[in-house]
Coordinates of C-alpha atoms in Angstrom, one line a residue:
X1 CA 39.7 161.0 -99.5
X2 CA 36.6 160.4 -97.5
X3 CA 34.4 163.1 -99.4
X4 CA 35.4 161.1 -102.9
X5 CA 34.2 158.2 -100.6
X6 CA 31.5 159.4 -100.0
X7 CA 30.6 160.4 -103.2
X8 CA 31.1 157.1 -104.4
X9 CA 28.5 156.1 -101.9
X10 CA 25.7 158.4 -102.8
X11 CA 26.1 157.2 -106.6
X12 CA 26.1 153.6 -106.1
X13 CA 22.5 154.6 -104.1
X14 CA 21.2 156.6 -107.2
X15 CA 22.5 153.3 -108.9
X16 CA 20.5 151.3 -107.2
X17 CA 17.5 153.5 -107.8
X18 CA 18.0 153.6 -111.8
X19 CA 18.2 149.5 -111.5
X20 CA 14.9 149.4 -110.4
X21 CA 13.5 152.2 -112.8
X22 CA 11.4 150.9 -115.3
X23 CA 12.7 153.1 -118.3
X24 CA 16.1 152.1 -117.8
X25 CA 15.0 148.5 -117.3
X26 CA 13.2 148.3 -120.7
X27 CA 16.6 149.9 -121.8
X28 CA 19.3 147.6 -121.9
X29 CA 22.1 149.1 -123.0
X30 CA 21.3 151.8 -120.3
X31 CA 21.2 148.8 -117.5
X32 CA 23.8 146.9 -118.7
X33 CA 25.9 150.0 -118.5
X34 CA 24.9 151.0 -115.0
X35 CA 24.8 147.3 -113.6
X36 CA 28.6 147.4 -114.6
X37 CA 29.0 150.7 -113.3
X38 CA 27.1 149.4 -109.9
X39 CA 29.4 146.4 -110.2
X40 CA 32.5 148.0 -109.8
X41 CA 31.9 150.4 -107.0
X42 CA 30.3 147.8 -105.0
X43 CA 33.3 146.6 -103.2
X44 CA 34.5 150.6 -102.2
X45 CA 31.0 151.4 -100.7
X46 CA 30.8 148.2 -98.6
X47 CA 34.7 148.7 -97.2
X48 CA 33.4 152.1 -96.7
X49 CA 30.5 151.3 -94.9
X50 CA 32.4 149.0 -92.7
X51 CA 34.6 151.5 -91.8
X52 CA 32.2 154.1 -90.9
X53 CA 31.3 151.1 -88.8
X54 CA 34.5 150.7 -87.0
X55 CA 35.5 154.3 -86.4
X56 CA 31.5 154.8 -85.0
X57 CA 32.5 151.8 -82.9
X58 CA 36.2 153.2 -81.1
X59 CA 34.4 156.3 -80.5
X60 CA 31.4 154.6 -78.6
X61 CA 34.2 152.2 -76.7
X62 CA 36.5 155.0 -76.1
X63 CA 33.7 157.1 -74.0
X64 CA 32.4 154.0 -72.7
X65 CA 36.3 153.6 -71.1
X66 CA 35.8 157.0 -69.7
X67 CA 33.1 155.9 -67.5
X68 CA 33.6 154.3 -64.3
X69 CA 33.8 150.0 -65.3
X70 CA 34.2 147.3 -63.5
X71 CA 37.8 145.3 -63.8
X72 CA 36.6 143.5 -66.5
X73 CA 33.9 145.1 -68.4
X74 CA 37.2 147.6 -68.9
X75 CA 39.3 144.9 -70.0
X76 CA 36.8 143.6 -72.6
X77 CA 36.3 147.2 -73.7
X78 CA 40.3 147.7 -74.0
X79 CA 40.6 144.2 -75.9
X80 CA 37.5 145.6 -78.5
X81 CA 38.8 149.0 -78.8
X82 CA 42.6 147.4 -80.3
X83 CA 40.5 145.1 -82.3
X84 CA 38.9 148.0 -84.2
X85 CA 41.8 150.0 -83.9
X86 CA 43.7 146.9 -85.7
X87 CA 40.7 146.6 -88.3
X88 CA 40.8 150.2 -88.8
X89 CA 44.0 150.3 -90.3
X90 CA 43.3 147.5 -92.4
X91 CA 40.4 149.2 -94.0
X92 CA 42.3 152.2 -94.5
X93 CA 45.1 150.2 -96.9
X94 CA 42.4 148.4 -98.5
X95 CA 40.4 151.4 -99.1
X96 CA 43.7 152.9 -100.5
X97 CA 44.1 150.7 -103.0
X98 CA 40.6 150.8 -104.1
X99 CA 40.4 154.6 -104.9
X100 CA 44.0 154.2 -106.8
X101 CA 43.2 154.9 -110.7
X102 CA 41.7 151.9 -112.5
X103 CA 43.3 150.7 -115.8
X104 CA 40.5 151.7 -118.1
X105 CA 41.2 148.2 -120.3
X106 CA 40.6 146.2 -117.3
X107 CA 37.7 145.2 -117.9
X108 CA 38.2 144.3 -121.5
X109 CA 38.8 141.4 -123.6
X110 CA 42.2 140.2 -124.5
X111 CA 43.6 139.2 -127.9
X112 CA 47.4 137.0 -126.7
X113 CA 49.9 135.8 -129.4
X114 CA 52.4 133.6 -128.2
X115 CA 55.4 132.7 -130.9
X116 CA 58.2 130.3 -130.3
X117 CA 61.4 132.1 -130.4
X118 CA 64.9 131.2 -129.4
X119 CA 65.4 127.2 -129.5
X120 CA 63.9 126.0 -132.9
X121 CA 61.3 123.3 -132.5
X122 CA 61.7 123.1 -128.3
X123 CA 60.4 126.9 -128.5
X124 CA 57.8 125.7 -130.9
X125 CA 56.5 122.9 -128.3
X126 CA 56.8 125.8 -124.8
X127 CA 54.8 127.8 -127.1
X128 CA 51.7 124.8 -127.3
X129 CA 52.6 124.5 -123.3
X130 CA 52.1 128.0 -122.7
X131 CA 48.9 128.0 -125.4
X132 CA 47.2 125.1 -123.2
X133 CA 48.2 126.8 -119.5
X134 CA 46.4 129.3 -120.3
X135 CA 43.6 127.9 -122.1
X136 CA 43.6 126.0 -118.5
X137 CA 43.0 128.7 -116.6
X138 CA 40.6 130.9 -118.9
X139 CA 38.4 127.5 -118.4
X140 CA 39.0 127.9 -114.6
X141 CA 38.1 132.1 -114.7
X142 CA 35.3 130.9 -116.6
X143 CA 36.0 132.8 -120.1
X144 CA 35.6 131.7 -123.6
X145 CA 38.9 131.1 -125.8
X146 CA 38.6 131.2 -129.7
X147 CA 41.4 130.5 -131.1
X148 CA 41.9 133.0 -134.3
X149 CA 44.8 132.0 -136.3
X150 CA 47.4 129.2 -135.2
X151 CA 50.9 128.2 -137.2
X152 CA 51.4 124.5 -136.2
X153 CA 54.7 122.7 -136.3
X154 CA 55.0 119.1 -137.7
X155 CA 56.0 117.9 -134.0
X156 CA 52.9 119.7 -132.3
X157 CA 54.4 122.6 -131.7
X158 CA 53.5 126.6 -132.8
X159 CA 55.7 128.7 -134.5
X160 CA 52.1 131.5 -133.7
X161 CA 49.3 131.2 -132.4
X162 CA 46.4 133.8 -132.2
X163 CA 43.2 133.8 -129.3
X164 CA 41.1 136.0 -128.6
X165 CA 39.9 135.1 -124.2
X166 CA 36.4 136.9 -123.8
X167 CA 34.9 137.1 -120.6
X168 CA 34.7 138.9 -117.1
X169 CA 37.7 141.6 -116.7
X170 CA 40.3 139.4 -119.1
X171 CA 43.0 141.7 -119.3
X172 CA 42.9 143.0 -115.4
X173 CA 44.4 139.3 -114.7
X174 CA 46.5 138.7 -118.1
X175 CA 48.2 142.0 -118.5
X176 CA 50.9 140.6 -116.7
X177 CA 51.4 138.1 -119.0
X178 CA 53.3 140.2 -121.7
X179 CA 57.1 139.6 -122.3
X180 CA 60.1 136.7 -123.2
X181 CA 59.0 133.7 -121.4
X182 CA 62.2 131.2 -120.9
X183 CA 62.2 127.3 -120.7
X184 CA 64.7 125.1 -119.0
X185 CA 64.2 121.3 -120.1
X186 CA 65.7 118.3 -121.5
X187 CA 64.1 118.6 -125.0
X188 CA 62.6 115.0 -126.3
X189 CA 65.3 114.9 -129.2
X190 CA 68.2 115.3 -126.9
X191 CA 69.7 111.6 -126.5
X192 CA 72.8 112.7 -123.8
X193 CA 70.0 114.3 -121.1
X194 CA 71.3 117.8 -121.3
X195 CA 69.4 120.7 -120.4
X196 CA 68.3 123.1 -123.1
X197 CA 67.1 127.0 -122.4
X198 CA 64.2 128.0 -125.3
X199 CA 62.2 131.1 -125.3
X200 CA 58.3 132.2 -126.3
X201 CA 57.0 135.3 -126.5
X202 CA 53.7 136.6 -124.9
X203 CA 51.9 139.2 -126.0
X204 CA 48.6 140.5 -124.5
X205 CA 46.5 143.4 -126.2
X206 CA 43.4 144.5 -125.1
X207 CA 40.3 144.3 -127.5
X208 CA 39.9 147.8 -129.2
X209 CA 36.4 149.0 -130.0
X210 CA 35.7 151.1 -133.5
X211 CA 35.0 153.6 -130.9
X212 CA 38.5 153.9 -129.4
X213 CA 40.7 153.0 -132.5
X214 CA 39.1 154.4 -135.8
X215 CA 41.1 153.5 -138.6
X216 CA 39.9 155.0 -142.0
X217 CA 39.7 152.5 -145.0
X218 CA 42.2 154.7 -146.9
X219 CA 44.9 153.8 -144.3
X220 CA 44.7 150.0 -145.0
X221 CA 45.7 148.2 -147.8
X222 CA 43.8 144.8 -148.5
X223 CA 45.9 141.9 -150.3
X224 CA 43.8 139.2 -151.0
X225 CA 45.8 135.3 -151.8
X226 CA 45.4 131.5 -152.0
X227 CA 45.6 130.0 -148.1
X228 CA 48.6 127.7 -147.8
X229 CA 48.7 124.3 -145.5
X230 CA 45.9 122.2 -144.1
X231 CA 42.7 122.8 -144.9
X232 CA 41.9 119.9 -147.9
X233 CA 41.2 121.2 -151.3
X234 CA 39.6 124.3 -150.8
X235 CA 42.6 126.2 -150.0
X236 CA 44.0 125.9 -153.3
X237 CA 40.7 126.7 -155.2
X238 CA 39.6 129.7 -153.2
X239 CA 41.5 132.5 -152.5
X240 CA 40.2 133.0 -149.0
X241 CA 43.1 134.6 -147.3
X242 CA 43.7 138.0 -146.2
X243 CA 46.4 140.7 -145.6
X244 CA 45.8 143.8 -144.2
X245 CA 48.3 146.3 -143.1
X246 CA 48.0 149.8 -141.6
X247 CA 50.1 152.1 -143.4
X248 CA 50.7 154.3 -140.8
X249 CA 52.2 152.1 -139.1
X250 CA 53.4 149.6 -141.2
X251 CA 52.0 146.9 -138.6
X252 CA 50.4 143.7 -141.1
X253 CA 48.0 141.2 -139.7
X254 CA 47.4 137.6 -142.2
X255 CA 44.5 135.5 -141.6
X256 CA 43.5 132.5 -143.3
X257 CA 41.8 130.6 -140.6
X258 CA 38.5 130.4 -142.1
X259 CA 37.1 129.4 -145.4
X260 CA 35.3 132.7 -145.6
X261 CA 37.2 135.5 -146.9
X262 CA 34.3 138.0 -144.9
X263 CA 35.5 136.2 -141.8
X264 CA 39.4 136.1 -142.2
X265 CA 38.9 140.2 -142.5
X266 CA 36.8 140.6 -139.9
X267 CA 39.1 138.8 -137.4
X268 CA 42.4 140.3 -139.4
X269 CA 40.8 143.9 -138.4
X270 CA 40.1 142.8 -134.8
X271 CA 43.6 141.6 -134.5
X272 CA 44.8 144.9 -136.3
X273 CA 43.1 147.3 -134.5
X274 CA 44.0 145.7 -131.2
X275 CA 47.9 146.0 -132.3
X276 CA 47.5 149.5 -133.4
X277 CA 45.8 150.7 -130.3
X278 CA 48.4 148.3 -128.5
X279 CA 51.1 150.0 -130.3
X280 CA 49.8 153.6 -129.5
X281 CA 49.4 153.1 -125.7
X282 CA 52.7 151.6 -125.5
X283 CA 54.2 154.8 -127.0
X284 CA 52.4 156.8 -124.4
X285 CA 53.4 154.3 -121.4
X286 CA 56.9 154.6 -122.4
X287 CA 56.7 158.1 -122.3
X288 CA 54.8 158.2 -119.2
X289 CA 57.4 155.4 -117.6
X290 CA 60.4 157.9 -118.6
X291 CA 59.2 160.1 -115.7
X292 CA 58.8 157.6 -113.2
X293 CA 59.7 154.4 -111.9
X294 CA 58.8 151.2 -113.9
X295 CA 56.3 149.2 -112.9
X296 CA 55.5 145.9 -113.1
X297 CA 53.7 145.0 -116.3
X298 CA 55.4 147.9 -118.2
X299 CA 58.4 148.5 -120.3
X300 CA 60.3 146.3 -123.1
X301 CA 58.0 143.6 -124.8
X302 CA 61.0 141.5 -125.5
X303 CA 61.8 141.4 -121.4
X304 CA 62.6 138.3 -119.9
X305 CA 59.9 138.2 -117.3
X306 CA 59.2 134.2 -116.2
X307 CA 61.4 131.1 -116.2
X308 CA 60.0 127.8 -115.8
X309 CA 62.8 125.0 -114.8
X310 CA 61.6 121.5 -115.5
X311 CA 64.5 119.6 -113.5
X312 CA 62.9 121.9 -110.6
X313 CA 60.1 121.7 -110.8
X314 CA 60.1 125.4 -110.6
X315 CA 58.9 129.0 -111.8
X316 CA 60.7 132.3 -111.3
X317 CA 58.6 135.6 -112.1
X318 CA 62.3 137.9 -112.3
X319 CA 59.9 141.1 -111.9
X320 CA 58.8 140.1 -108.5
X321 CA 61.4 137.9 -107.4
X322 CA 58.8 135.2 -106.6
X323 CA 59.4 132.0 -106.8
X324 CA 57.1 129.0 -106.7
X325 CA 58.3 125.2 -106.8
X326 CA 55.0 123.9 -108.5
X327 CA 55.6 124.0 -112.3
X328 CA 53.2 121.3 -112.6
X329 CA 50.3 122.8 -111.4
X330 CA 51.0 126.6 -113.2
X331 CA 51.5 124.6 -116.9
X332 CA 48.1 123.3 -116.3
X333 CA 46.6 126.3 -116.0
X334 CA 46.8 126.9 -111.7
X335 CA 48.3 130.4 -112.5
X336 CA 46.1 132.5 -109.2
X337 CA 49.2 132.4 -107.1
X338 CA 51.2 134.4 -109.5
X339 CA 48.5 136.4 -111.1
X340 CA 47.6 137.5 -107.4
X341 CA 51.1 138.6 -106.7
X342 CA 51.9 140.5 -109.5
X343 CA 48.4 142.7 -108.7
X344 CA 49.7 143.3 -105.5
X345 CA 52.7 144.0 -106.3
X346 CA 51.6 146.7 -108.8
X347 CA 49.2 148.3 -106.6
X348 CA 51.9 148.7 -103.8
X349 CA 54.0 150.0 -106.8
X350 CA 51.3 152.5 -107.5
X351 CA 50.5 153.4 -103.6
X352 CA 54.2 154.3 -103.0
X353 CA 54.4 156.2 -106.3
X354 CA 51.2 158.1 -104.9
X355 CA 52.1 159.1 -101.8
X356 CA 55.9 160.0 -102.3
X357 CA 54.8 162.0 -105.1

């Protein structure tokens, strides 16, 4: 473990040195590369470095109690040799779960769909709730939400909705989010105050590059029609939307969005290539979870994973058994508490898995 360390910390110094290299200044996709690369190794070498710090430290107090000390120069020494000792082991878990493997979409961008299911118009309307919580909270991380394709009800509802959340390691915080999210409420259009349950779906797909996902033109058929619904006039007169599906794997994406039938395709084949590269790694993580235990933010799309109780004011993440009585504050967009837990909770997963083999 300590030579990988190590070797982390020689490379983020030669990183440091290529920064401030002219050539790879004037080149920026070279410094924009390494600047990430500096970025995300950061954190390791300064733990690192502080515990280097720590053990150099119990070694100098542990001679320094072998010499002969007055009462209480040995008693400060003792109380500053269990405070290192304390801080050592601290480092040493944190260090842990800094060398575990990352999730090479981490740092991507997301494309989420979120779909009423179960309950009609009620799952419409969870569906726009869900839509603006997290809408809230990109706007809190800081990220940029474009909304790509959206399937309004007549009450303000969405039967789909389509966004793509750009910004600083999306998917690291929203992989999470993926599964059957249930609603407990008194719907608006119930008159005898009874409690209805309604479900929306989640799904979160990292952004596939052309690099990582080629699909060849002769695997896609284009269909090319008329865009129904809002939109005034034009929508009858030009036929702007567009169908593509990937015959391999049958998966179809329609977008009619725009005016522009350039644009409808080219957000159609970001959504496609993002559910067929979504599609593929799922195949391989279900084989991979087969031989292992599940994990959190694994296994069955269609999984009940949250439940958010209006009458309590409360939300239940079944995965982790946490439960947090401040529905409130998580619909508008206040999600840290439970994004944090379920990264812990994974990385404990994954440091257990790791050292019972």
């Amino acid at each position: 473990m300590y030579d990988q360390l190590q070797s982390i910390e020689d490379r983020y110094e030669e990183l440091g040195e290529l920064l401030s290299d002219p050539a790879v200044i004037s080149d920026t996709k070279r410094f924009m590369q390494l600047s990430k690369e500096e970025a995300n190794t950061r954190e390791t070498v300064e733990v690192y470095r502080r515990y280097k710090e720590v053990v150099e430290g119990i070694k100098d107090t542990e001679e320094l109690l072998g010499e002969s000390l007055d009462a209480d120069m040995a008693e400060m020494a003792k109380e500053e040799l269990s405070d290192l000792k304390k801080e050592k082991e601290v480092l040493e878990d944190r260090i842990k779960i800094l060398l575990l493997p990352k999730d090479p979409n981490d740092d991507k961008n997301i494309i989420m769909e979120i779909r009423g299911a179960a309950g009609g118009d009620e799952a419409a309307l969870f569906a726009g709730d869900l839509f603006n919580m997290y809408q809230k909270y990109a706007e809190a991380q800081g990220w940029k939400v474009d909304v790509m394709d959206a399937n309004v009800t007549g009450i303000g509802g969405y039967k789909e909705v389509i966004m793509m959340i750009t910004g600083d390691s999306v998917f690291s915080k929203l992989k999470y989010e993926s599964g059957a999210h249930r609603v407990q409420r008194v719907p608006s259009t119930e008159s005898q105050g009874r409690i209805h349950t309604s479900t929306a779906t989640v799904v979160v797909m990292p952004e596939a590059e052309e690099v990582e996902i080629e699909i060849a033109d002769k695997d896609i058929r284009i269909d090319i029609y008329h865009a129904s619904g809002a939109g005034g006039q034009h929508v009858n007169k030009t036929a702007s939307a567009v169908r593509l599906t990937h015959l391999p794997t049958g998966i179809a994406v329609a977008m009619q969005d725009e005016r522009s039938q350039l644009k409808n395709r080219e957000k159609a084949m970001k959504v496609l290539r993002a559910r067929v590269y979504d599609q593929i790694s799922q195949e391989a993580q279900s084989e991979y979870d087969a031989n292992r235990k599940s994990a959190v933010g694994t296994g069955d799309r269609s999984e009940r994973i949250r439940t958010y109780n209006f009458p309590q004011n409360r939300v239940t993440d079944h995965r982790i058994g946490l439960t947090i009585q401040k529905l409130d504050q998580i619909l508008a967009g206040k999600l840290d508490e439970i994004v944090d837990a379920l990264i812990v909770y994974d990385q404990t997963s994954k440091l257990d898995e790791m050292q019972n083999g």
